[in-house]
Coordinates of C-alpha atoms and ligand atoms in Angstrom, one line a residue:
X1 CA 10.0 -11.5 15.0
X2 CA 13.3 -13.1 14.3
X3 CA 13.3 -16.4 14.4
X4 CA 16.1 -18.1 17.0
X5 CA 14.3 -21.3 17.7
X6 CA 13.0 -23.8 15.4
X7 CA 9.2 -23.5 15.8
X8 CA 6.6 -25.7 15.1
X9 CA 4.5 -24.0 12.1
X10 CA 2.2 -25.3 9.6
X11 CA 4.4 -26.1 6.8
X12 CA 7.3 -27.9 9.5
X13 CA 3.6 -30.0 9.7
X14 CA 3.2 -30.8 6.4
X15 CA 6.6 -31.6 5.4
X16 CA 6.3 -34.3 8.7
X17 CA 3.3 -35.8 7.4
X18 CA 4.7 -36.1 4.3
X19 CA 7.4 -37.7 4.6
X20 CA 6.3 -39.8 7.9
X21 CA 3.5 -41.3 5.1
X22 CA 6.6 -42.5 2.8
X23 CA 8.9 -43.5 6.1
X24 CA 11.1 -40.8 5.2
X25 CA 12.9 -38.5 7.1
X26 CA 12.3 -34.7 5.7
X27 CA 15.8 -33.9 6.1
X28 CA 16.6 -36.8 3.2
X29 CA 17.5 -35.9 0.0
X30 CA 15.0 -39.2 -1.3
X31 CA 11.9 -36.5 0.5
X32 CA 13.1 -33.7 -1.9
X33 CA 13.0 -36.2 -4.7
X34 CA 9.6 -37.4 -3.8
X35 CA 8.3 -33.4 -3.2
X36 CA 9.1 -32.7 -6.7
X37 CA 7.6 -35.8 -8.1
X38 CA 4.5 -34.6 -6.4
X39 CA 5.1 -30.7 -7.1
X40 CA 2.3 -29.3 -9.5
X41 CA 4.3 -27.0 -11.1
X42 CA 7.1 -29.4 -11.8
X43 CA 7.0 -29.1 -15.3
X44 CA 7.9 -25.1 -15.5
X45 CA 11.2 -25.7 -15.0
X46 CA 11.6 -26.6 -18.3
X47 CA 10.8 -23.6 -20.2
X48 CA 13.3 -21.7 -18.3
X49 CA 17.1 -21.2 -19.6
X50 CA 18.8 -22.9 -16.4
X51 CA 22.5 -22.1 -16.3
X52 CA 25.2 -24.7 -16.1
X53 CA 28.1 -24.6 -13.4
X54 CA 30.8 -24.8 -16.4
X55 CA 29.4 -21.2 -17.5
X56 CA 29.5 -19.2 -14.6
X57 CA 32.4 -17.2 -13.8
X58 CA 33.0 -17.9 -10.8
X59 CA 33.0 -21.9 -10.6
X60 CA 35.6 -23.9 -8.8
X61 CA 38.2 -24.8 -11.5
X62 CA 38.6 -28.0 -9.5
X63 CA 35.3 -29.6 -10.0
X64 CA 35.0 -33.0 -11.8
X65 CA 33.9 -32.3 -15.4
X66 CA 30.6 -34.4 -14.9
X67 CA 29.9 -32.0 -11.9
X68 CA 30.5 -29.0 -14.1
X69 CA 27.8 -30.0 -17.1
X70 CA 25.1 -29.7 -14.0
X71 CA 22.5 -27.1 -14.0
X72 CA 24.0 -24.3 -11.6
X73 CA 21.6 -24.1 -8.5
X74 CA 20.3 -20.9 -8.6
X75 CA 18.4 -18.8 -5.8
X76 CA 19.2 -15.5 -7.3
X77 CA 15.2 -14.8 -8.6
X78 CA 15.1 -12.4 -6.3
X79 CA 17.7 -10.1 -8.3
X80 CA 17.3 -11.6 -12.0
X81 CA 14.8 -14.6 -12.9
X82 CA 16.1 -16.8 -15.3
X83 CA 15.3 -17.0 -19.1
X84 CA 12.2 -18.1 -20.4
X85 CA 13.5 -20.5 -23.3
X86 CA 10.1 -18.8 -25.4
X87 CA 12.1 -15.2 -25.0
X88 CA 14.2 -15.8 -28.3
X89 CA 11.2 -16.2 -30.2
X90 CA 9.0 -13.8 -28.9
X91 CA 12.2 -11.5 -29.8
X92 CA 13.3 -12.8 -32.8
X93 CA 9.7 -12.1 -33.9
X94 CA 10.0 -8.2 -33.9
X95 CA 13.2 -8.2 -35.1
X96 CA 12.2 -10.2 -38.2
X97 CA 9.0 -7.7 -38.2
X98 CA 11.4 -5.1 -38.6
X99 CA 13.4 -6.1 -41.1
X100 CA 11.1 -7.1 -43.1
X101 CA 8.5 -4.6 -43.3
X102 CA 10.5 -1.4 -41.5
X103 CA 7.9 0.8 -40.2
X104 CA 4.9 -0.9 -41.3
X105 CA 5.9 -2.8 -37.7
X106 CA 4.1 -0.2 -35.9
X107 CA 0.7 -1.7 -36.6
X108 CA 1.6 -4.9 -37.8
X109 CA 0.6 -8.2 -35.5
X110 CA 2.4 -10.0 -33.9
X111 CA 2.6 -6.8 -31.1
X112 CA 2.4 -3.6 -33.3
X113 CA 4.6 -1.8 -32.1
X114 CA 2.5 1.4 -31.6
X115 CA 0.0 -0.3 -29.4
X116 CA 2.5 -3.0 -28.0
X117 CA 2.4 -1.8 -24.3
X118 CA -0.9 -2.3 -24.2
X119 CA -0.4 -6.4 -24.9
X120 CA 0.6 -7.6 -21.5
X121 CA -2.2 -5.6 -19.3
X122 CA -4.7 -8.6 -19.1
X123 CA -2.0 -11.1 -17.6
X124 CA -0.3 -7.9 -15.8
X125 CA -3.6 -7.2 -14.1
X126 CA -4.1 -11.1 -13.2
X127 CA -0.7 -10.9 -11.0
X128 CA -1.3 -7.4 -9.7
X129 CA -5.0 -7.7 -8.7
X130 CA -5.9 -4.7 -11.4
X131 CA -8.3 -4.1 -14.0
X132 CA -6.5 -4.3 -17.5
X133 CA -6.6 -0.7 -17.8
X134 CA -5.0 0.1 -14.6
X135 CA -1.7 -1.5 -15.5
X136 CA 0.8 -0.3 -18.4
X137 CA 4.1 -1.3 -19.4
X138 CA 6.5 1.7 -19.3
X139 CA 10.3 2.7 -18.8
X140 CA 12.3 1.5 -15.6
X141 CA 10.8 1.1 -12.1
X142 CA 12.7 4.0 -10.6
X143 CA 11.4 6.7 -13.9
X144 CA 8.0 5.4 -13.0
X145 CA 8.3 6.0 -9.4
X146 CA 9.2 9.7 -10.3
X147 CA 6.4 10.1 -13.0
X148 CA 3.7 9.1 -10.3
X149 CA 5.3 11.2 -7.5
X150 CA 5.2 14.1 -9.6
X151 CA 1.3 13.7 -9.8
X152 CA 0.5 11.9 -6.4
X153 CA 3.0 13.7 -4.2
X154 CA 1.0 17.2 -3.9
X155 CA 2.4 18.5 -0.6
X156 CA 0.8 21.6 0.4
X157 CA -0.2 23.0 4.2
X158 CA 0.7 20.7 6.7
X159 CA 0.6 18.0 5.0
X160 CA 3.8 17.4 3.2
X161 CA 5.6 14.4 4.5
X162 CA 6.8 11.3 2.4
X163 CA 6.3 7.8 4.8
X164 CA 8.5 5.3 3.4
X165 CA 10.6 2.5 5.2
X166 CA 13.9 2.6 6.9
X167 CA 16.7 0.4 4.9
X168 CA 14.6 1.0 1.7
X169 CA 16.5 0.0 -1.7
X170 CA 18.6 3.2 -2.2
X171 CA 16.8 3.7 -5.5
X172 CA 13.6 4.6 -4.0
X173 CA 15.4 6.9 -1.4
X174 CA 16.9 8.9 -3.7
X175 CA 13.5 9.7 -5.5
X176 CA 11.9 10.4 -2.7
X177 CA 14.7 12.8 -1.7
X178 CA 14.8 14.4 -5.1
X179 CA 10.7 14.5 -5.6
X180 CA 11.0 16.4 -1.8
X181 CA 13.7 18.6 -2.9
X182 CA 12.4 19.8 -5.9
X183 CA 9.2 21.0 -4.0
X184 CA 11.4 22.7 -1.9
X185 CA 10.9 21.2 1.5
X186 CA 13.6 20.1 3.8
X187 CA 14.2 16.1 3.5
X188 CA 15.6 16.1 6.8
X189 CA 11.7 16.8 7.8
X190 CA 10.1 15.7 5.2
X191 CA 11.3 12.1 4.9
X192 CA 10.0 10.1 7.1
X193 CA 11.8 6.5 7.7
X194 CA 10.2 4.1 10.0
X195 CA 13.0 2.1 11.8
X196 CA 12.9 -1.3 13.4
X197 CA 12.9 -1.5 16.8
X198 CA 16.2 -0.9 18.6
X199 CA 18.0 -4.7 18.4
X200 CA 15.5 -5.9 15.8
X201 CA 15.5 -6.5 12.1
X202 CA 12.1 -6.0 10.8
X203 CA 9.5 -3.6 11.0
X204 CA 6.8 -4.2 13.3
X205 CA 3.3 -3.6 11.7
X206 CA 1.9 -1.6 15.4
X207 CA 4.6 1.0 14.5
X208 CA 3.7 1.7 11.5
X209 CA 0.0 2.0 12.7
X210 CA 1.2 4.6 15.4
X211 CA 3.4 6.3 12.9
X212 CA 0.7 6.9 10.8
X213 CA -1.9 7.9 13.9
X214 CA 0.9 10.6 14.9
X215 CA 2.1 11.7 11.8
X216 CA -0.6 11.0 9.7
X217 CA -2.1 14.6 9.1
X218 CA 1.5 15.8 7.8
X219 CA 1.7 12.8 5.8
X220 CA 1.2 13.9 1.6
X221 CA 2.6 9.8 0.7
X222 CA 3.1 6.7 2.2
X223 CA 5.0 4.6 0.1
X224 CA 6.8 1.4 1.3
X225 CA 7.7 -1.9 -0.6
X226 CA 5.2 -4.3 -0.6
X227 CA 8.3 -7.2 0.2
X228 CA 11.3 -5.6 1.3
X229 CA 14.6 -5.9 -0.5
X230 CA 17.0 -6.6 2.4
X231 CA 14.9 -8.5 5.0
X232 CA 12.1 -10.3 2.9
X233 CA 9.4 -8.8 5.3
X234 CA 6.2 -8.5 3.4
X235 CA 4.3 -5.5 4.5
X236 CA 0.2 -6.1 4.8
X237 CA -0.7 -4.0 2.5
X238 CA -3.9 -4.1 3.0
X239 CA -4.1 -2.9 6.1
X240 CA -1.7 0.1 6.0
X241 CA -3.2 1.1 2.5
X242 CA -6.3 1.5 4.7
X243 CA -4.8 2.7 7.7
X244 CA -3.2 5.6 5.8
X245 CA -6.1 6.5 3.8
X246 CA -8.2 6.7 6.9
X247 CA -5.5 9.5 8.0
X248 CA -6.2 11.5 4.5
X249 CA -3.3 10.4 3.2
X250 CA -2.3 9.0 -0.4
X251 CA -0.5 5.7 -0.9
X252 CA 1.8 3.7 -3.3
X253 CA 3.4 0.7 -3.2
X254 CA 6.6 -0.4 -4.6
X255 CA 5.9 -3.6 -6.1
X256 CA 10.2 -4.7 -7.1
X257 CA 10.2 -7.9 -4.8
X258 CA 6.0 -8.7 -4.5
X259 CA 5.1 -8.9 -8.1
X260 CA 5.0 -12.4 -9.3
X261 CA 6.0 -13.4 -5.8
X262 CA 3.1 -12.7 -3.4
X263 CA -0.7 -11.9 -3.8
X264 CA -1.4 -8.5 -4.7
X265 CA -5.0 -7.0 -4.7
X266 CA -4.3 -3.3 -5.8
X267 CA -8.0 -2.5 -6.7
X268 CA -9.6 -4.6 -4.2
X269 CA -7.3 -2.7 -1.1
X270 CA -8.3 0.7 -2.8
X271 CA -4.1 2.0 -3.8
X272 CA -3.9 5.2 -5.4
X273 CA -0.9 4.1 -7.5
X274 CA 1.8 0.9 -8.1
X275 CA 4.9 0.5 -9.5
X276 CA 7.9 -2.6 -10.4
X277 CA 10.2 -3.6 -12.4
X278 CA 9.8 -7.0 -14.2
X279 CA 13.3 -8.9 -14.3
X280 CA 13.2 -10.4 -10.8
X281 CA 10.7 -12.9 -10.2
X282 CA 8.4 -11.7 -13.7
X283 CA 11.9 -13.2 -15.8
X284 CA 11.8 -10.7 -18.3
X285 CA 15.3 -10.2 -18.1
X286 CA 17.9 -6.6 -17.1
X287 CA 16.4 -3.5 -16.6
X288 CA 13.6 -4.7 -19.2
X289 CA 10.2 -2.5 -19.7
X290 CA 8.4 -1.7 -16.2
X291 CA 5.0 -1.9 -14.8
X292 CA 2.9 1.4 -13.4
X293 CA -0.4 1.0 -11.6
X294 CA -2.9 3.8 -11.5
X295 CA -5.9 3.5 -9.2
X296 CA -9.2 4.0 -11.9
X297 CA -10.9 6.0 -9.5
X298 CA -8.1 8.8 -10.1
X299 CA -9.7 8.5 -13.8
X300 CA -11.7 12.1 -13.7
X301 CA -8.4 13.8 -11.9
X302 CA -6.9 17.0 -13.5
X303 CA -4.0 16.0 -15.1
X304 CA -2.1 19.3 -14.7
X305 CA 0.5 17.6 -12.6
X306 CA 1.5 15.2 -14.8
X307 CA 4.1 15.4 -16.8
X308 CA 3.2 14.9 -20.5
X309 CA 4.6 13.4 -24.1
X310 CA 3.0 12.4 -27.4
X311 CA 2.3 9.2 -25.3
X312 CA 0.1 10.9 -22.7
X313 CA -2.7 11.7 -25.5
X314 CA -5.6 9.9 -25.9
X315 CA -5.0 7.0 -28.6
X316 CA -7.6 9.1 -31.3
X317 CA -5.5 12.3 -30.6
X318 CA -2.0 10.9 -30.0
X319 CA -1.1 11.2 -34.2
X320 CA -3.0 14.2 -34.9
X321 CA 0.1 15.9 -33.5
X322 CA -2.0 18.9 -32.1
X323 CA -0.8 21.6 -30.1
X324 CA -2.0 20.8 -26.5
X325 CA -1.4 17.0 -25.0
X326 CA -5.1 15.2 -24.6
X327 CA -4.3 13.4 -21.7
X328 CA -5.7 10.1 -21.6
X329 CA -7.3 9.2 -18.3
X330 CA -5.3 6.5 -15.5
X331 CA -2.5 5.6 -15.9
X332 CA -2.2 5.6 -20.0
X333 CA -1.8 9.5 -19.6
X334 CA 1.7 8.9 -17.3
X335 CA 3.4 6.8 -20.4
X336 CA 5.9 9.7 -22.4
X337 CA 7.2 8.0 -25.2
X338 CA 6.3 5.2 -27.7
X339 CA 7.7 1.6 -26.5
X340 CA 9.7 -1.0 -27.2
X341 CA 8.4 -3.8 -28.8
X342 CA 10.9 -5.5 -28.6
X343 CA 11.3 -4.7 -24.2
X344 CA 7.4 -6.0 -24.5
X345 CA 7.8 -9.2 -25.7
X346 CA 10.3 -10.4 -23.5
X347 CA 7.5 -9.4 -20.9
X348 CA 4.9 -10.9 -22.9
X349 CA 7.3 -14.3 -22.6
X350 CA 7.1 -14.4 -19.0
X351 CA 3.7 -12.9 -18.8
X352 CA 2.4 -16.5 -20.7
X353 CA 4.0 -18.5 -18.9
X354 CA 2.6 -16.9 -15.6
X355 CA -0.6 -17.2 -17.1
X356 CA -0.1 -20.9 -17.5
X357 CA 1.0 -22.1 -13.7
X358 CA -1.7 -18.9 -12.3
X359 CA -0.6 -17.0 -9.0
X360 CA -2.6 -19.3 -6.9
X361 CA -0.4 -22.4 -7.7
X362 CA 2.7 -20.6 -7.4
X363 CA 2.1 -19.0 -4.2
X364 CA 1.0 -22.5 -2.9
X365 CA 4.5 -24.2 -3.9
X366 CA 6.1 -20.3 -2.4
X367 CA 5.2 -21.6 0.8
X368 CA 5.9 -25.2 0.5
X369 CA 9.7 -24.4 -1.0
X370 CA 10.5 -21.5 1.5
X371 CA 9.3 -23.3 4.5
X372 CA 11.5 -26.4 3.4
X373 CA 14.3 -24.5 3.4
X374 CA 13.8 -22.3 6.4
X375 CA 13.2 -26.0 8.0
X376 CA 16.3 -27.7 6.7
X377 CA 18.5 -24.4 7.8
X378 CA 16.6 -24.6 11.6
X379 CA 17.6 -28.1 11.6
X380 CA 21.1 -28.1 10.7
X381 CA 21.8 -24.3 11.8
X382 CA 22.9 -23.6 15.2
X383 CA 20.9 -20.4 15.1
X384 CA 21.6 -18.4 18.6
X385 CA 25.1 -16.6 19.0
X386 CA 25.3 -17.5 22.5
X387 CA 24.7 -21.3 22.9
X388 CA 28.1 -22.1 22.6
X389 CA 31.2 -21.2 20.0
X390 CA 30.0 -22.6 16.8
X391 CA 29.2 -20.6 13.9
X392 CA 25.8 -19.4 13.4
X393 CA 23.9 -18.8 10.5
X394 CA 20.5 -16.7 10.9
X395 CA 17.1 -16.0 9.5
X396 CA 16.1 -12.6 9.7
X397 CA 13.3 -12.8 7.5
X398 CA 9.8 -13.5 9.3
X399 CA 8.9 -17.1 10.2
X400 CA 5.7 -16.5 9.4
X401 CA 4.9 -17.6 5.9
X402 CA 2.1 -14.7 5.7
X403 CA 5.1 -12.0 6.1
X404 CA 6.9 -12.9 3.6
X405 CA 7.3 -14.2 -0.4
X406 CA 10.5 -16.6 -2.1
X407 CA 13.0 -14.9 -0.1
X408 CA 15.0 -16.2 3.1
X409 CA 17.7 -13.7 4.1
X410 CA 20.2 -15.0 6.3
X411 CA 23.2 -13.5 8.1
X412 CA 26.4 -15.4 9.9
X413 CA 28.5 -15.3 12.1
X414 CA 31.1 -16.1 9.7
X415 CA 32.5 -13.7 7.0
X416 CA 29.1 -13.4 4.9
X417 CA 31.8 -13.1 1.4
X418 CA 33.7 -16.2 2.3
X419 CA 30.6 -18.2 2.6
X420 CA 29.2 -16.5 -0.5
X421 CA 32.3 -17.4 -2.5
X422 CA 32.8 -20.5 -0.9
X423 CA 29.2 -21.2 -2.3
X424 CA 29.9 -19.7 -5.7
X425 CA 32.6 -22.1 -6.1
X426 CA 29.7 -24.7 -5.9
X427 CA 27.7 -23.4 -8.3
X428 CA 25.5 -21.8 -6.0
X429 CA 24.2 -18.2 -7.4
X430 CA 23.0 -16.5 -4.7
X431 CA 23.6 -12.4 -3.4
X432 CA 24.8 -10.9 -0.2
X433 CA 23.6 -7.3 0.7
X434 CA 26.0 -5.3 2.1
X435 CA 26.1 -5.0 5.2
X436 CA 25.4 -8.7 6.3
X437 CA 22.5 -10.7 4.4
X438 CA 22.5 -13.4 1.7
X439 CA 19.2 -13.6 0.6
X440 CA 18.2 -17.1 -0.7
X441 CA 14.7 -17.3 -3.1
X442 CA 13.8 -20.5 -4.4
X443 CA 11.6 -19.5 -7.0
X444 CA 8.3 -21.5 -7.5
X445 CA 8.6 -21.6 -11.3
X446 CA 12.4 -23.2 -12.0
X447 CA 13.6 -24.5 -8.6
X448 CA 13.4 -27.9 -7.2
X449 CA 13.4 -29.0 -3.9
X450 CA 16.2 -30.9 -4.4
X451 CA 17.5 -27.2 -5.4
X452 CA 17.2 -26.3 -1.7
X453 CA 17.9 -29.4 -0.3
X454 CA 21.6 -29.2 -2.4
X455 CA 21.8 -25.7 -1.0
X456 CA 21.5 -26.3 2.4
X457 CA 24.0 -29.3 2.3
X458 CA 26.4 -26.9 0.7
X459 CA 25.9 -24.3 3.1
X460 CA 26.4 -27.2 5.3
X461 CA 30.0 -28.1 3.7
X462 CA 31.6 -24.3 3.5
X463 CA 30.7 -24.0 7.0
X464 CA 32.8 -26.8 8.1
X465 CA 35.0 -25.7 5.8
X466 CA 35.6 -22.4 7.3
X467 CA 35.1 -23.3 10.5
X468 CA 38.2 -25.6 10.7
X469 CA 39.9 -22.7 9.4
X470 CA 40.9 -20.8 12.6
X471 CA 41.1 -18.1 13.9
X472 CA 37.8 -16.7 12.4
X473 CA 37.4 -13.1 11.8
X474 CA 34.1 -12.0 11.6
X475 CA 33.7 -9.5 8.6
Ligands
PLP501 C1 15.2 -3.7 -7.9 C2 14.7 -2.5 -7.3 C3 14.8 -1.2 -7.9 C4 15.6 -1.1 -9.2 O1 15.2 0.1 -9.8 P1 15.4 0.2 -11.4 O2 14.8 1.5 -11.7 O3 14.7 -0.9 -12.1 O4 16.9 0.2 -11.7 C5 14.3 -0.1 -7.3 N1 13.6 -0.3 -6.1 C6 13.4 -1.5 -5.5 C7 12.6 -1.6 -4.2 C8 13.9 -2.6 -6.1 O5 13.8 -3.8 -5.5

């Protein structure tokens, strides 16, 4: 559903009560001050690296120099989470490892290095909903995606068809093109791309159902994201997971925008296999070390599909440098090549600190901090095209806070790169997606309310801004 109207939900409720109990109005900038004096996790935003507006490249020359020493307000988790502060030391650690003991680092603590990507599992599994030995850290999201295809993508018969969603990040497109290619099958057939609904953004949840009752026999993978890059829509991945095993069907889930955003139950909902990358909301910084998930009940499974390296072997065989690869069971058989300690212990940085707040208290402030904002932008967003001439800013993400994580994405009816550079002038750091969405994600562990309630005002200010600019051209 897209959301034209402001609508009375649970969380508009709360933020009433609230701030009717202090005689505040929630659209005052005292009730952000007062919900992050009263925010649990308050404290986190401290061990994270937050940016300054004088550092970012594309600040407004013109602001006053005491504006400029501010902490940037950044919504951009979504794309790259901030720095844990702990990063450098957790870093500096293996670099000092190396140097001073050279290759001795390989079994060395703190991380050996030969057995470092097996450090994080325990806090991996937490925020995934795993067992420990489920989850491993290895390469980049997109060379995972491609290692587990190759094993759980067994199209044979009729049954030969990859489900994934229309508008998926291009990334995971192009694998699944490839992966179908290389089997020789026609993507044209093969690929299967659920659409929204003619005139609508998201994907409605009974399509996908009757997708996979008419499809479902031809269907060798289902793999969607579990929150979707461009709208924000969180899939239930419960339900389809069981929905597409019923039709014989194997499932994955791309995990890029739902790990360390949303609850994730992999083992519990029965997945065959898992994959993200860790930079966006897990903070471990650019295209560091990924995660892979591998169902345990694919434990016993021949492993002749799987691609193989020294890696794959058991840990008792993997240095006896034997002639034939002793693939490990799960997921420890996918892993290739020895990993980077150093990769790991930016993970390991983040992976504490998660530990620390737990899932189920940031999920509970997720909520709070997206529904504030989507209430502040009802409130001061004309939100319908046709009411009368004004601009319009709108929320295409689902209003209902169980269909989606962090992220708000918005379109206007103004030139979406004006208002994003108009913002950037600000110090906002947010992205636009081409073709019209600026996704906005307050993330639970560094941003404030006041963060959103800033935001919004700013928002507020380009848009008169550009609207006294005439004529407007939309672009
Ligand atoms: C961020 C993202 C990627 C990026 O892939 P890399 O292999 O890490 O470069 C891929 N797929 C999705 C869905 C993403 O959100």
């Amino acid at each position: 559903m897209n959301c034209d109207k402001p609508r009375e939900n649970l969380v508009a409720a709360e933020l009433k009560r609230r701030a009717g109990a202090q005689n505040l109005d929630v659209f005052d900038e005292d009730f952000a001050a007062l919900l992050d004096d009263e925010d649990e996790l308050r404290s986190f935003r401290e061990k994270f690296a937050y940016p300054r507006k004088e550092t970012l490249p594309e600040i407004g020359q013109n602001l006053p120099a005491e504006e400029l020493a501010e902490e940037c307000i950044y919504l951009c988790g979504n794309s790259l989470g901030l720095k844990p502060k702990s990063a450098d030391a957790h870093m500096q650690a293996q670099l000092q490892k190396w140097a001073d003991m050279g290759v001795y680092m390989h079994f060395e603590e703190p991380l050996p290095a030969a057995t470092c990507d097996r450090y994080g599992r325990e806090a991996l599994g937490r925020i995934v909903g795993a067992e420990p030995s489920s989850v491993t850290l290895m390469n980049g999201l997109t060379v995972n995606l491609h290692l587990l295809l190759c094993s759980f993508y067994q199209p044979a018969g009729d049954r030969y068809k990859i489900l994934i969603e229309g508008g998926a990040f291009p990334s995971d497109r192009y694998a699944m093109l490839s992966q179908i290619e290389l089997r020789g099958y026609d993507p044209e057939e093969a690929l299967i791309q659920i659409q929204p609904r003619a005139g609508e953004d998201l994907i409605r949840i009974e399509d996908i159902m009757e997708i996979l009752k008419e499809e479902g026999p031809s269907i060798a993978v289902v793999c969607l994201s579990g929150v979707q890059y461009y709208t924000g829509q969180k899939f239930d991945m419960e339900r389809i997971t069981w929905a597409a095993h019923a039709e014989g069907c194997v499932v994955g889930w791309d995990l890029a925008h739902a790990v360390g955003n949303v609850e994730i139950r992999l083992d519990e909902w029965g997945v065959d296999f898992a994959c993200w990358c860790t930079y966006k909301y897990l903070n471990s910084g650019p295209g560091c070390i990924a995660g892979a998930y591998v169902n345990k009940k694919h434990a016993g499974r021949s492993s002749k599909s799987q691609l193989r390296g020294w890696w794959s072997n058991k840990e008792d065989t993997r240095f006896l440098m034997q002639e034939h690869c002793d693939v490990a069971p799960g997921v420890d058989g996918f892993r290739l090549c020895n990993p980077p300690p150093f990769l790991v212990a930016l993970v390991i940085a983040s992976l504490e600190i998660f530990d620390e707040a737990g899932m189920e208290k940031i999920i509970r402030k997720q909520r709070l901090l997206t529904g504030y904002l989507e209430h502040l932008l009802l409130t001061y967003f004309n939100t319908e095209s046709s009411s009368n001439s004004k601009p319009f800013a709108r929320i295409i993400t689902p209003d209902d806070p169980a269909q989606r994580g962090c992220q708000l994405s918005l379109s206007f009816s103004l030139p979406i790169g004006r208002v994003h550079a108009e913002l950037g002038k600000r110090g906002i750091v947010c992205d636009v997606r081409q073709p019209n969405v600026m996704r906005i994600a307050p993330a639970p562990l560094y941003n404030s309310y006041s963060d959103v309630h800033k935001f919004v005002t700013s928002l507020k200010d380009v848009f008169d801004k550009l609207a006294a600019e005439t004529p407007l051209r939309e672009g």
